[in-house]
Coordinates of C-alpha atoms and ligand atoms in Angstrom, one line a residue:
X27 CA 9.0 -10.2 36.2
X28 CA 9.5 -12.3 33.3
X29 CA 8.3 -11.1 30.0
X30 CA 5.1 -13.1 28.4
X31 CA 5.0 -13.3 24.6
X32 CA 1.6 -14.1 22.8
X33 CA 1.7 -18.0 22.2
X34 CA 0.4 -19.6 18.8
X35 CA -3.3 -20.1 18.9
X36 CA -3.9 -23.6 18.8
X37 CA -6.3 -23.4 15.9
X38 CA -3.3 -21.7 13.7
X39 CA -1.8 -25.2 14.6
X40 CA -1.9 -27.6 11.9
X41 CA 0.0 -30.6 11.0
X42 CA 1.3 -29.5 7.5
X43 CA 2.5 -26.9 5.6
X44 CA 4.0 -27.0 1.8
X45 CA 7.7 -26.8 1.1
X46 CA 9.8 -27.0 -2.1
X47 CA 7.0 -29.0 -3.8
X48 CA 5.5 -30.9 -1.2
X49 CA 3.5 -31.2 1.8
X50 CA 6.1 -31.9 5.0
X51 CA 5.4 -31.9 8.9
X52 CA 4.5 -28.0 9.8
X53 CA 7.3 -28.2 12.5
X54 CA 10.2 -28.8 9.7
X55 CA 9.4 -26.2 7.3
X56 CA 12.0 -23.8 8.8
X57 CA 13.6 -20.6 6.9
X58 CA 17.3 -20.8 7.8
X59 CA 18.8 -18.5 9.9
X60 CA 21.1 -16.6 7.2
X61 CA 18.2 -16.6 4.4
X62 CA 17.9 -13.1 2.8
X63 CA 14.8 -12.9 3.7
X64 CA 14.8 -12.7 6.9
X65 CA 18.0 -10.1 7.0
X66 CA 16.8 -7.7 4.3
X67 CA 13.6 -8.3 3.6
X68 CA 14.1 -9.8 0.3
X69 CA 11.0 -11.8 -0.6
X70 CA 7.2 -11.5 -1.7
X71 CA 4.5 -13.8 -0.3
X72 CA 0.3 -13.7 -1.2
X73 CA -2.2 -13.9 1.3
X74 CA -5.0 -16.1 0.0
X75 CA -8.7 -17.4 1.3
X76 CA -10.4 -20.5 1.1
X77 CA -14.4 -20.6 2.2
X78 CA -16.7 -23.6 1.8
X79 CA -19.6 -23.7 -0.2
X80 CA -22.6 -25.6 -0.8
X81 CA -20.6 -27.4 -4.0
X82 CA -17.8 -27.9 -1.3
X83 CA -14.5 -25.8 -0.6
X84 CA -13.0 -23.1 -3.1
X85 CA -10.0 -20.8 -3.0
X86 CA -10.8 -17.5 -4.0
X87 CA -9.4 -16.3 -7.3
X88 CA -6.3 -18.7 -6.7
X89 CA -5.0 -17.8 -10.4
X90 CA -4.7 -14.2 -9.9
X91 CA -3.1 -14.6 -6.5
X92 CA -0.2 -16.8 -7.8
X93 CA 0.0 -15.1 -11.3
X94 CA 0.7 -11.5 -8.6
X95 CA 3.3 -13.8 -6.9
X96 CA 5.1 -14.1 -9.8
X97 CA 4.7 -10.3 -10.6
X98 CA 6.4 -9.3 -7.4
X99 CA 9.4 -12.2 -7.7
X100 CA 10.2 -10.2 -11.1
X101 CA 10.2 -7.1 -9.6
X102 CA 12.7 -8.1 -7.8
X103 CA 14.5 -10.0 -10.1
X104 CA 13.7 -13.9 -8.4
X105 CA 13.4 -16.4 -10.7
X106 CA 10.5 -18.9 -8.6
X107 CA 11.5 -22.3 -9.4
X108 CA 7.8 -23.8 -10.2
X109 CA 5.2 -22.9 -12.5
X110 CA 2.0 -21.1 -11.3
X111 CA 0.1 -24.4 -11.9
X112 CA 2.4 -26.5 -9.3
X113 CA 2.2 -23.5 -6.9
X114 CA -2.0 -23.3 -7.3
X115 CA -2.1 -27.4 -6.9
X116 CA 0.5 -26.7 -3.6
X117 CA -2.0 -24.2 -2.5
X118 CA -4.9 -26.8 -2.6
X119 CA -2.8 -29.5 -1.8
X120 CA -2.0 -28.0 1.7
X121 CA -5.6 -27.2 2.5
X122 CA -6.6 -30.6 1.8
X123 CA -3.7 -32.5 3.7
X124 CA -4.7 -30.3 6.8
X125 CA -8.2 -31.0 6.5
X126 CA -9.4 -27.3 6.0
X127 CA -12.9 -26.7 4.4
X128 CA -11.7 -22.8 4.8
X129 CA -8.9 -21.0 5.6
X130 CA -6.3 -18.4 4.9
X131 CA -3.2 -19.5 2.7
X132 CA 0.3 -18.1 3.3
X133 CA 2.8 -18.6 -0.3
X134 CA 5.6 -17.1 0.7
X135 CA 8.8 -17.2 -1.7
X136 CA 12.3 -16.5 0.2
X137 CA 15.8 -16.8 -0.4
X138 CA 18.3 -19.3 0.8
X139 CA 21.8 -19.3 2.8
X140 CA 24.4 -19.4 0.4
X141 CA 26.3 -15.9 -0.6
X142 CA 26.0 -13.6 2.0
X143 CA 25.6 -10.1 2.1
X144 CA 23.4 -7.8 -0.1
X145 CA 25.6 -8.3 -3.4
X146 CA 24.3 -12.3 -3.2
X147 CA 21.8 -12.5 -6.1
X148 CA 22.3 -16.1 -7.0
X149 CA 21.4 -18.3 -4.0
X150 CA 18.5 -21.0 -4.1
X151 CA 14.9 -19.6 -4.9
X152 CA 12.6 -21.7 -2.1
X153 CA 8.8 -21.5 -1.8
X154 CA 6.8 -22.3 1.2
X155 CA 3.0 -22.7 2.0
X156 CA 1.7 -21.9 5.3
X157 CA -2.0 -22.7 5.8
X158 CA -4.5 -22.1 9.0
X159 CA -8.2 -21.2 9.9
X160 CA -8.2 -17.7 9.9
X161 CA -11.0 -15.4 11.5
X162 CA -12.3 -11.9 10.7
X163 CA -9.2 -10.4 10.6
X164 CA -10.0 -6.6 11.9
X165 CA -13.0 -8.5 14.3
X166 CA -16.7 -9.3 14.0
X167 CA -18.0 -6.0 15.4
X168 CA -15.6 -4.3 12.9
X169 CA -17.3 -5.9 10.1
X170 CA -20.8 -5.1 11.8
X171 CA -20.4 -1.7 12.8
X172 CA -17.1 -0.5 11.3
X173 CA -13.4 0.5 12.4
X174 CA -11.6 3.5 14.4
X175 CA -9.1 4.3 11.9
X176 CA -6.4 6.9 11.9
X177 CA -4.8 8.9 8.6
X178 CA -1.2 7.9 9.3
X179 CA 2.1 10.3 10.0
X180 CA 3.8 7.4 8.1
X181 CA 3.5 8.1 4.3
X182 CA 2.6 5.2 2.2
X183 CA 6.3 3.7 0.8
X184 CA 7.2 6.4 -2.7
X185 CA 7.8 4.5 -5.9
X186 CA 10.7 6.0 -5.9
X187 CA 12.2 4.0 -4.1
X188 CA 10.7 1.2 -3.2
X189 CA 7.8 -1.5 -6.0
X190 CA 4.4 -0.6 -3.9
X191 CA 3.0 -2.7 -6.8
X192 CA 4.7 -5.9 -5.7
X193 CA 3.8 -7.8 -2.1
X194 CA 7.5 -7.8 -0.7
X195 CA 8.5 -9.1 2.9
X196 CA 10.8 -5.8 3.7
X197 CA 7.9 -3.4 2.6
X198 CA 5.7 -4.4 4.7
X199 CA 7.6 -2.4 7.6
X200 CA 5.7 1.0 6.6
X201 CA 2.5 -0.7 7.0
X202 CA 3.8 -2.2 10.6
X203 CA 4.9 1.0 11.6
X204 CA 1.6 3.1 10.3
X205 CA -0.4 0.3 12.2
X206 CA 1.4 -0.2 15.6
X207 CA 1.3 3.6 15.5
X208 CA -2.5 3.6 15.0
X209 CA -2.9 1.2 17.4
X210 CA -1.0 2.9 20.6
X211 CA -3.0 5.8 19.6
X212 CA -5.9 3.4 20.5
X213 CA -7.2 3.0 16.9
X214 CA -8.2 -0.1 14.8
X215 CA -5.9 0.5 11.9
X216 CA -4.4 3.5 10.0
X217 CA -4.7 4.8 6.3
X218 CA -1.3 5.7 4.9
X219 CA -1.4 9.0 2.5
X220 CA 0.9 9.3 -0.6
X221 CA 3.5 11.6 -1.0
X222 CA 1.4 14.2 -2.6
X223 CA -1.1 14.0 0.4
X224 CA -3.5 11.8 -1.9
X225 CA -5.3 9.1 0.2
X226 CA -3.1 5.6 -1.2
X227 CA -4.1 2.7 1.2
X228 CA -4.6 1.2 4.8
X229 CA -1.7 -1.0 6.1
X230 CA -3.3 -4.3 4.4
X231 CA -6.6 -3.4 2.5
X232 CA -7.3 -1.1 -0.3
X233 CA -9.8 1.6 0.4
X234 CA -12.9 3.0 -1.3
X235 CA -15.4 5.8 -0.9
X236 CA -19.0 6.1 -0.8
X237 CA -20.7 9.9 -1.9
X238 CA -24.1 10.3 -3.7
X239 CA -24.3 6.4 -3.8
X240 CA -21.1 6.3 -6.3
X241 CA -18.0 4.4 -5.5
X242 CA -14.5 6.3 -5.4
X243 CA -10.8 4.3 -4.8
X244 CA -7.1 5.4 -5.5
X245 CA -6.2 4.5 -9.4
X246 CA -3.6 1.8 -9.8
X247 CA -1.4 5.1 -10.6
X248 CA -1.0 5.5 -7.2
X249 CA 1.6 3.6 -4.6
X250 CA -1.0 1.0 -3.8
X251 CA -1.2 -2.8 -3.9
X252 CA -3.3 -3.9 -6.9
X253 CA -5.8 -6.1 -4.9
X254 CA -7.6 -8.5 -5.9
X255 CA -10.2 -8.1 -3.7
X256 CA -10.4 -3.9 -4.9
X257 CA -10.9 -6.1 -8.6
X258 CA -13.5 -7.8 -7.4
X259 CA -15.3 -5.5 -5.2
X260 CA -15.2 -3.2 -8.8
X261 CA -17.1 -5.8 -10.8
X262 CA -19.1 -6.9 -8.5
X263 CA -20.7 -3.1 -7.9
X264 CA -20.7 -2.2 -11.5
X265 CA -22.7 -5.3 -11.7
X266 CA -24.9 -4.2 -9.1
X267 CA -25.4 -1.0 -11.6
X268 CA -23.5 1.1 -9.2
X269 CA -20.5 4.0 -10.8
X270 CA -17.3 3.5 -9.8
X271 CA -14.1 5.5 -10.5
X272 CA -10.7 5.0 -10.1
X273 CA -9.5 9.0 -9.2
X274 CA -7.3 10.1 -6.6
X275 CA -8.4 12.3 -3.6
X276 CA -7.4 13.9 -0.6
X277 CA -7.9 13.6 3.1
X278 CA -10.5 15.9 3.1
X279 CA -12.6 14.1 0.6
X280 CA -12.5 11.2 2.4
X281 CA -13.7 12.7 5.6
X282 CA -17.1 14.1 4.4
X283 CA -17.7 10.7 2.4
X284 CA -21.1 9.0 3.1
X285 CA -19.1 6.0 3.5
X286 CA -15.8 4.5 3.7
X287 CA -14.9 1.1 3.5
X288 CA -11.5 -1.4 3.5
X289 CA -10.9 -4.1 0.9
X290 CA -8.8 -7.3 1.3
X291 CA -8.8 -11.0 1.5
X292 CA -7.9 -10.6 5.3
X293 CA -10.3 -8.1 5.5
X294 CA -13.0 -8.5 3.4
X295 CA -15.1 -5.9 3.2
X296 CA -14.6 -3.7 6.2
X297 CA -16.3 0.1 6.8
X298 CA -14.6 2.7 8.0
X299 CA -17.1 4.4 11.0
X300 CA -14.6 6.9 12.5
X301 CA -11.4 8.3 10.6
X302 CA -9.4 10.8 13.2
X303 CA -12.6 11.6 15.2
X304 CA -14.7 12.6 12.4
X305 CA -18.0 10.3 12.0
X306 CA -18.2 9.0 8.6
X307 CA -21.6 9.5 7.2
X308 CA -24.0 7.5 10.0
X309 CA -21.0 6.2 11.8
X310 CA -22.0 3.6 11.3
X311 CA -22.0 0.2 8.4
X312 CA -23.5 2.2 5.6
X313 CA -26.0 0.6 3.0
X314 CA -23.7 0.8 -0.1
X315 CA -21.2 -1.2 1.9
X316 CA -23.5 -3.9 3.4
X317 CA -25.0 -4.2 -0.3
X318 CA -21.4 -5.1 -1.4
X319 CA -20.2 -7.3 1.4
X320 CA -23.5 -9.4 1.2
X321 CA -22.5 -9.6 -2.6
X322 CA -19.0 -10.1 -1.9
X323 CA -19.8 -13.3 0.2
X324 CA -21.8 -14.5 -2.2
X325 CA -19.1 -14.5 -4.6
X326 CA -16.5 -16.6 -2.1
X327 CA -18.8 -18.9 -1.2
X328 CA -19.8 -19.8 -4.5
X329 CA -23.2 -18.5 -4.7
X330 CA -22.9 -16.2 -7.8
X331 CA -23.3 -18.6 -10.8
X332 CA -21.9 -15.5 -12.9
X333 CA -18.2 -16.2 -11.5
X334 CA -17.4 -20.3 -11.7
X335 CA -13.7 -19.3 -12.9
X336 CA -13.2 -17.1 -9.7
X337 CA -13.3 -20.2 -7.4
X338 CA -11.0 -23.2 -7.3
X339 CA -12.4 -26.4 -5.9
X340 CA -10.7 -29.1 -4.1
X341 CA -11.9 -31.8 -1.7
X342 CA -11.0 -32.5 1.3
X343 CA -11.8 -35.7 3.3
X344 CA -13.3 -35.2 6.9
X345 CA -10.5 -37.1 8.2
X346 CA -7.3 -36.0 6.3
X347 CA -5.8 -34.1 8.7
X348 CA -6.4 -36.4 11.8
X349 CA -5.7 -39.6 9.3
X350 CA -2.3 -38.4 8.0
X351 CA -0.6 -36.6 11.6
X352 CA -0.9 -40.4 12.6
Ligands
LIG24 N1 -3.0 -3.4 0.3 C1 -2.0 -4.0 1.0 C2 -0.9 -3.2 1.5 C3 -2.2 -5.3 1.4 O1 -1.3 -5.9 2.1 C4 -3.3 -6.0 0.9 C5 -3.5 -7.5 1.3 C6 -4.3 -5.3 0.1 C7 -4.0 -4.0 -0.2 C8 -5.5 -6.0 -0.4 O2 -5.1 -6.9 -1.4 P1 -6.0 -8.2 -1.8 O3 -5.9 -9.2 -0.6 O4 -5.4 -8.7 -3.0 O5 -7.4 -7.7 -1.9 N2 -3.1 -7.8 2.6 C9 -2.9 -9.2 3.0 C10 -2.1 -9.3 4.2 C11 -2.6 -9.0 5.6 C12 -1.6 -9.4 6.7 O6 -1.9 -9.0 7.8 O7 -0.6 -10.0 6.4 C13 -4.2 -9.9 3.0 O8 -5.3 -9.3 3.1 O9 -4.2 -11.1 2.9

């Protein structure tokens, strides 16, 4: 029988994307075949989120995104051949050419063909950005009622040898291997543990705790992606008057937490209702974390008039997309 591979949706379909400094057809931005990337994993990317608002369409904290694009180029030494602000106006460029009031944005910085082989540390720096409507990314009921989530044989990468503190293409293979793991174990996603057995992260979203109505996440100390959305989610509930420390814990302290929840632009704000068959607190979406994904929306949707500077606006005419496939 022959094989069937999971086709693109048609709604991730969209006519444009952004390459080398400008928006081309989607179907000719191609990485080549020998790029770096693509063999050893050599390249970062950011993983961003537009939303509309009642003032029109924003991306979400589109400053800090790019400025952590650059941070994870230097760590591994590529020079990225535009400033920040042509990369931001690419980001809202490509939104706007493919007609998209919301959606998730895709920067991805890879190598060329040139040298080959791992000594090559001169060949062309390029810089693409993908675009398309992106859903809830661990599923409506998720969001609702929480996740099935599994602590991970897979330890999260050591900084010894690999820059947890930069999004790189090649890392991302311990978070694929904790998560297809989880997931043929039939859970929703896994939460990697450091080397010391402290509690780091889950394959793509920070994670925080819930006990006696205080807030508790790994310290940037600890192997973990700084994430923007973990900054936010911070402000946002000291705002809200609630405490919220940055201290490292253990697997044990996480299972008899009143609530857990996941942090990311993908993810939003995602509880935790199950971690290795242990409920976690009602087993259910606690109140702590509904409080702050209520807030949370607010913020990306523009209806916090605290934040103006987190949100980046840019129009978009109801028939760009259509108008310029033509
Ligand atoms: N940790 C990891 C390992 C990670 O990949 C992400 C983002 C986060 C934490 C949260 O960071 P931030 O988005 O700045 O709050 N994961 C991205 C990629 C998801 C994917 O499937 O690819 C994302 O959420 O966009």
């Amino acid at each position: 029988m022959a094989a069937s591979f999971d086709p693109v949706p048609t709604e991730f379909q969209v006519p444009f994307a952004w390459l080398d400094g400008e928006c081309v057809p989607a179907a000719t931005a191609a990485v080549p075949l020998m790029s770096l990337t693509v063999h050893y994993g050599i390249g970062v990317f950011e993983g961003i989120r537009a939303y509309d608002g009642a003032d029109g369409p924003a991306v979400f904290r589109l400053r800090e995104h790019i400025a952590r694009l650059f941070r994870s180029a230097a760590l591994l030494r590529l020079e990225i051949p535009f400033a920040a602000a042509a990369i931001e106006r690419g980001c809202t460029d490509v939104l706007a050419r493919n007609g998209l009031r919301a959606g998730y944005l895709r920067p991805l910085v890879f190598v060329d063909d040139g040298k080959r082989g791992l000594g090559a540390s001169n060949n062309r720096i390029r810089v693409a950005i993908a675009t398309w409507p992106w859903g809830r990314y661990l599923g409506d009921e998720g969001v609702r009622n929480g996740i099935r989530a599994q602590v991970s044989t897979f330890a999260r990468m050591s900084p010894r040898s690999f820059v947890p503190k930069g999004k790189v293409c090649g890392q991302y293979v311990n978070s694929v291997l904790a998560k297809r793991t989880a997931a043929a174990a039939g859970f929703d996603e896994a939460i990697l543990l450091d080397d010391d057995g402290c509690v780091a992260e889950a394959t793509g979203e920070n994670l925080f705790l819930v006990r006696d109505g205080a807030l508790c996440t790994p310290p940037p100390s600890q192997p973990i992606l700084d994430g923007i959305t973990r900054a936010s989610v911070i402000e946002l509930a000291r705002e809200l008057g609630l405490a919220v420390r940055e201290e490292r814990f253990a697997r044990d302290t996480l299972l008899l937490a009143d609530e857990v929840f996941l942090t990311g632009t993908a993810a939003e704000i995602t509880p935790v209702r199950e971690i290795d068959g242990h409920r976690i607190g009602g087993g259910t979406r606690g109140p702590v974390t509904e409080r702050l994904q209520k807030v949370y929306l607010d913020a990306v949707h523009g209806r916090l008039p605290s934040r103006p500077e987190w949100r980046t606006r840019y129009d978009v005419r109801s028939d760009a997309a259509e108008r310029s496939a033509r």
